[in-house]
Coordinates of C-alpha atoms in Angstrom, one line a residue:
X15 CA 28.5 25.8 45.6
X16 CA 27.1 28.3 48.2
X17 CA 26.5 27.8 51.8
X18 CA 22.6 27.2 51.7
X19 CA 22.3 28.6 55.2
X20 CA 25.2 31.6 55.3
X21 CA 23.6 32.9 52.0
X22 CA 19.8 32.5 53.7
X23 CA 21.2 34.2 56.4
X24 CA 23.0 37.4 54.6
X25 CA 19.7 37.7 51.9
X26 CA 17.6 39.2 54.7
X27 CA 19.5 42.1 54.5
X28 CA 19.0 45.1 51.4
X29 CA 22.5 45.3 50.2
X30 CA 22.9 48.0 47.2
X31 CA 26.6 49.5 48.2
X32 CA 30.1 48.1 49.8
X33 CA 29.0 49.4 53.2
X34 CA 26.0 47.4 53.2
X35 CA 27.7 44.1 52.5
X36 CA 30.3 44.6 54.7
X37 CA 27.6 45.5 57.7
X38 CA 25.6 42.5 56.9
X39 CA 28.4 39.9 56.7
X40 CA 29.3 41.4 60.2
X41 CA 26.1 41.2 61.7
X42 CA 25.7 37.7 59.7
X43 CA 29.4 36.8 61.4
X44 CA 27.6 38.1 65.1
X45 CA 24.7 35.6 64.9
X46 CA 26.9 33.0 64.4
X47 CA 29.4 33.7 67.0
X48 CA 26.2 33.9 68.9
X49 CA 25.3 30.0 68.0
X50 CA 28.4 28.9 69.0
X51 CA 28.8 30.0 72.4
X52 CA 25.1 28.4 73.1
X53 CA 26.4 25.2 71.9
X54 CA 28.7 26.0 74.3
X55 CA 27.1 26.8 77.2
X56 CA 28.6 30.1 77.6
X57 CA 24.9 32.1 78.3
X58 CA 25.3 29.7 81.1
X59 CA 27.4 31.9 82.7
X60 CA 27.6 35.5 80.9
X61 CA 25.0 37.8 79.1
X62 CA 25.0 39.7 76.0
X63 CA 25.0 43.3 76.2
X64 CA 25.5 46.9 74.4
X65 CA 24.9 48.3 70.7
X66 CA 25.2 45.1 68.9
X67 CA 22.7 43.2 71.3
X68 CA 20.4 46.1 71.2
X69 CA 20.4 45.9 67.3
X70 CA 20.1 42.3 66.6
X71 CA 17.1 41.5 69.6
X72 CA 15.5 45.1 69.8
X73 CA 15.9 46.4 65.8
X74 CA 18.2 49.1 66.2
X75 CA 18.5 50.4 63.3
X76 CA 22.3 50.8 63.0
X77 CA 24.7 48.5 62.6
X78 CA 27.9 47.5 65.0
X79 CA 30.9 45.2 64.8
X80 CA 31.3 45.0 68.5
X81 CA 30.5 41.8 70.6
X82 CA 29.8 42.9 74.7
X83 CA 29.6 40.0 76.9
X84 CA 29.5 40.4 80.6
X85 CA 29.8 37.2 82.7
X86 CA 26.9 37.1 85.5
X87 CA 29.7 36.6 88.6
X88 CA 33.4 37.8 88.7
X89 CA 36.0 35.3 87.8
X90 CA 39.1 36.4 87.0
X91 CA 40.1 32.8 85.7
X92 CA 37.3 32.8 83.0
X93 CA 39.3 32.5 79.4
X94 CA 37.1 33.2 76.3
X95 CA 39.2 30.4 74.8
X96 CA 37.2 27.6 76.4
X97 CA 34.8 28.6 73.6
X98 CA 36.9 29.0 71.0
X99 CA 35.8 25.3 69.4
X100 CA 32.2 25.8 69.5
X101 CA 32.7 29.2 67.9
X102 CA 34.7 27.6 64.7
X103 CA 33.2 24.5 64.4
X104 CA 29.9 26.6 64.0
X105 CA 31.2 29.0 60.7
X106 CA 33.1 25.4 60.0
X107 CA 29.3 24.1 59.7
X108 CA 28.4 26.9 57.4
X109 CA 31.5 26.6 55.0
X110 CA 33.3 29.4 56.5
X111 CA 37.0 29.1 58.4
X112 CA 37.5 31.7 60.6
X113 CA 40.3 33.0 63.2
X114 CA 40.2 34.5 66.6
X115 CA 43.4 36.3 68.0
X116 CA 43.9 38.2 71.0
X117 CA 43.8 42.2 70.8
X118 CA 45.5 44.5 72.9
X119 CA 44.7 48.0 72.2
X120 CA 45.7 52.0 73.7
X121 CA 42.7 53.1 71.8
X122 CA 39.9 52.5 74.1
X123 CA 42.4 52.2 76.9
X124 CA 40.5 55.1 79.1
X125 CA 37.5 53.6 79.2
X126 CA 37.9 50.2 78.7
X127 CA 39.1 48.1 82.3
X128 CA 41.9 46.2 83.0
X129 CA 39.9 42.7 83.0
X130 CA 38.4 43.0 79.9
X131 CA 39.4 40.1 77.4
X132 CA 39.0 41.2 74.2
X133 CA 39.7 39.1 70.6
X134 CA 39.4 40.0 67.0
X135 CA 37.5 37.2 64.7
X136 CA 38.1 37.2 61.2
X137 CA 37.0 35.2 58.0
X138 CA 40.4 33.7 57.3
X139 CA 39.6 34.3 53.4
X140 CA 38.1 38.1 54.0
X141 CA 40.7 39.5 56.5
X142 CA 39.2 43.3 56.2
X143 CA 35.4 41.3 57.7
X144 CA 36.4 40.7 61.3
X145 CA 34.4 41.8 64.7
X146 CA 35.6 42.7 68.2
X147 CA 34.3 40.3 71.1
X148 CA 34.9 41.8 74.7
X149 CA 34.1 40.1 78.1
X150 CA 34.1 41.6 81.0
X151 CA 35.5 39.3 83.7
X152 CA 35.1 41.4 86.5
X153 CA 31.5 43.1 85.9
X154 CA 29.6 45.4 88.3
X155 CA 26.3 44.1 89.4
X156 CA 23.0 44.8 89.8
X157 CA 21.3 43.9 86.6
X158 CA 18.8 41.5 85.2
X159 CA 18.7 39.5 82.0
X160 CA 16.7 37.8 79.4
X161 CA 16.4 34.9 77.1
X162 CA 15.9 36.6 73.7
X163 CA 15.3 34.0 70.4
X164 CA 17.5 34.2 66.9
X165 CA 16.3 31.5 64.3
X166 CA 19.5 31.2 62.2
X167 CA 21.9 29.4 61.6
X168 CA 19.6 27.1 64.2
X169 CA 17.4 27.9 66.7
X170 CA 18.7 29.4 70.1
X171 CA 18.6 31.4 73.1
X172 CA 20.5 34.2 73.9
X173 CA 21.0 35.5 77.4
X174 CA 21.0 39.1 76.9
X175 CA 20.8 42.4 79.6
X176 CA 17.0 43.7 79.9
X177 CA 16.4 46.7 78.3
X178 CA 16.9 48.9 81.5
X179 CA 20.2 47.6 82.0
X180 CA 21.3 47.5 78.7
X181 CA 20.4 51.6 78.8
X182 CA 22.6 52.1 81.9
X183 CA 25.2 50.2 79.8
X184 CA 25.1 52.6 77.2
X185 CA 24.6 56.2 79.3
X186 CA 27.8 55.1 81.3
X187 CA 29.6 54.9 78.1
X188 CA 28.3 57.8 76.8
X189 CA 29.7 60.2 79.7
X190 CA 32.3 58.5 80.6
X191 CA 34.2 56.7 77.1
X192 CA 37.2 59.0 76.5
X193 CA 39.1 58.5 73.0
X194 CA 40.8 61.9 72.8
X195 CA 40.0 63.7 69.8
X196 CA 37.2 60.6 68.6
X197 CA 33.9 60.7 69.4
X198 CA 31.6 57.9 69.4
X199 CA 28.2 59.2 67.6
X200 CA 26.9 55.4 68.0
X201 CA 26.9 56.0 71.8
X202 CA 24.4 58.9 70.5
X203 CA 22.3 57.3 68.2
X204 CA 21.6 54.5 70.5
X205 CA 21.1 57.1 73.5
X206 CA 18.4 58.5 70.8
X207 CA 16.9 55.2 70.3
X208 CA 16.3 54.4 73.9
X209 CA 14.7 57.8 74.4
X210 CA 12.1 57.3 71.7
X211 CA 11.1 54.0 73.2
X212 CA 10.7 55.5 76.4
X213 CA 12.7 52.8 77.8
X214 CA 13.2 52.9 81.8
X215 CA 16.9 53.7 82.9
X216 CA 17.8 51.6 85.6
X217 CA 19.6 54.0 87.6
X218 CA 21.1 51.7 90.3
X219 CA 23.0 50.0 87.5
X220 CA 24.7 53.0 86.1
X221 CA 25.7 54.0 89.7
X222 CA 27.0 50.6 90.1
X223 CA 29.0 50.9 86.9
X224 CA 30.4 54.4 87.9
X225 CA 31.1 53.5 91.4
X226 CA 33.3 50.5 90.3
X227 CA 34.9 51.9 87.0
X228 CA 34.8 55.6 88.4
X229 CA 35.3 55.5 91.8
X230 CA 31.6 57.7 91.8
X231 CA 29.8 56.9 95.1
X232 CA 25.9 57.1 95.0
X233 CA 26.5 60.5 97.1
X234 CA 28.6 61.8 94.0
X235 CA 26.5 60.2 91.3
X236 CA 23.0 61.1 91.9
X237 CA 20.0 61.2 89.1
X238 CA 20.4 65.6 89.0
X239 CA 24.1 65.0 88.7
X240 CA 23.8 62.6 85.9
X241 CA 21.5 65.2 84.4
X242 CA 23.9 67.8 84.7
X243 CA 27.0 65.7 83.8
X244 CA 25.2 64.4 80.5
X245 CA 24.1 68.2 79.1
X246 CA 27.7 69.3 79.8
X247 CA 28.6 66.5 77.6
X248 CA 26.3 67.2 75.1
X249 CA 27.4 71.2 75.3
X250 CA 30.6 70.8 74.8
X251 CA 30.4 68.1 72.2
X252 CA 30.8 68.8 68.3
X253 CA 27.8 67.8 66.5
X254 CA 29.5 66.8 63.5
X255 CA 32.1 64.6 64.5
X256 CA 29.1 62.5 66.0
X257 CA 27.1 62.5 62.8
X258 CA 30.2 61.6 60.7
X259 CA 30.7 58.7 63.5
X260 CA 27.5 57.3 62.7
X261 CA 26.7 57.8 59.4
X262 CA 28.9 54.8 57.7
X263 CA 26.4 52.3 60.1
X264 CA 23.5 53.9 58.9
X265 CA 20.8 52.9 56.0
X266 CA 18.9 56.0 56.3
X267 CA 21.7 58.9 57.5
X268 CA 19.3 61.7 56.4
X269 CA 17.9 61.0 60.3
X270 CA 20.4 62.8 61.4
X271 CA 19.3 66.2 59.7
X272 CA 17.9 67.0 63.0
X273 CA 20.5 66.4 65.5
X274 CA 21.6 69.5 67.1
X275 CA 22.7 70.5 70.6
X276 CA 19.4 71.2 71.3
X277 CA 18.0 68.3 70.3
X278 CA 20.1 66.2 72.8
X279 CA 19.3 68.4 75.3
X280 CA 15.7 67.9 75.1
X281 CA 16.6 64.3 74.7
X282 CA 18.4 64.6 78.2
X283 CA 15.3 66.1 79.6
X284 CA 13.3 63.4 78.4
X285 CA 14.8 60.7 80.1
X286 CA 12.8 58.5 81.9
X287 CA 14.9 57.4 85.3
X288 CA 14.2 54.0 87.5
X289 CA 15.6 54.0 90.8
X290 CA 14.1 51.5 92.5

């Protein structure tokens, strides 16, 4: 018999390919990993953040198979493991047995810092279905947060970034995310998406995030030089490899018939900075 709530939960999404299933069971798998760690009081000490925050709560419209979690102080004893119970006895709840195991990877090895925990979680009977949960143990400061409400599999709060910080989240890795010869075009689509909702950049968080990951004091890390850093990114980026990035995550890829170089550099110039 089906899992009255699971199945409630996956027919809000329009599913007419493979992709499309797979990217709503992930996103169904997310709120749920979500639910547990309320029941376990982790938003009582860490907040949700980046792509996958900014699509469930803000209607991205992309979808990611990342978790972010940053904890609101540093602790360099906090293990993710502690919530490990909550998080299975939820899917347990909904009929589903799942599995989280630790993941080291080189991958993301230039971008991503030393006290990051990260874990895979994985339906035990769909191994190929699995998201990424990160938490950053160590995180700069000098953002804000929010309660934001999901209504399935129960209802819940979520302690997420605001919107400004969540933006400084993503800008950070959009200069500074190095996978060699990858490129991330979800960094792009997302910077897009924050543009067009003329969301404020909280500036002071970005600086905090390169003066701790980059070694960038404000002097060296100003709003021009941001400017100037981002276009050079965007100059000497290939267009392409972004689209084809994004396009798998996508419902509607024909909206990226207009990016160009020059449309992220207008994008760039459109930016609308908070510094105070």
């Amino acid at each position: 018999m089906k899992n009255s709530i699971f199945d409630q939960m996956l027919s809000r999404y329009q599913i007419a390919t493979k992709d499309d299933l797979t990217n709503a069971k992930h996103e169904v798998m997310q709120q749920i990993t979500l639910a547990g760690l309320y029941r376990g009081g982790f938003f009582d000490r860490a907040a949700f953040y980046g792509g996958t925050c900014l699509r469930i709560f803000h209607g991205l419209q992309r979808f990611s198979e990342d978790m972010d979690f940053s904890l609101l102080q540093s602790d360099e004893n906090f293990a993710l493991e502690n919530y490990f119970e909550p998080i299975i006895a939820e899917f347990k709840a909904l009929g589903k047995e799942i599995a989280i195991s630790n993941k080291q990877t080189n991958v993301e090895s230039a971008f991503l810092k030393e006290n990051t925990e990260i874990y895979d979680l994985q339906f035990t009977s769909e191994k190929r279905i699995k998201i990424k949960i990160e938490v950053d143990t160590q995180p700069p400061l000098g953002f804000s947060t929010e309660y934001k409400l999901l209504l399935l599999p129960f209802s819940f709060m979520t302690r997420c970034y605001s919107l400004p910080d969540l933006y400084a989240g993503k800008m950070h890795a959009f200069l500074f995310r190095n996978w060699q010869n990858r490129v991330k075009g979800r960094d792009w689509y997302d910077f897009e998406f924050y543009v067009r909702n003329n969301t404020a950049l909280n500036f002071r968080h970005l600086q905090k995030r390169a003066e701790q990951i980059n070694n960038l004091t404000a002097e060296d890390f100003t709003p021009e030089i941001f400017k100037q850093m981002l276009k050079m990114r965007i100059e000497k980026t290939n267009i392409e490899t972004v689209k084809n990035d994004v396009r798998p995550f996508l419902r509607n890829p024909q909206e990226l018939n207009i990016w160009s170089r020059d449309y992220f550099l207008q994008l760039a110039n459109m930016i609308k900075i908070e510094t105070t």
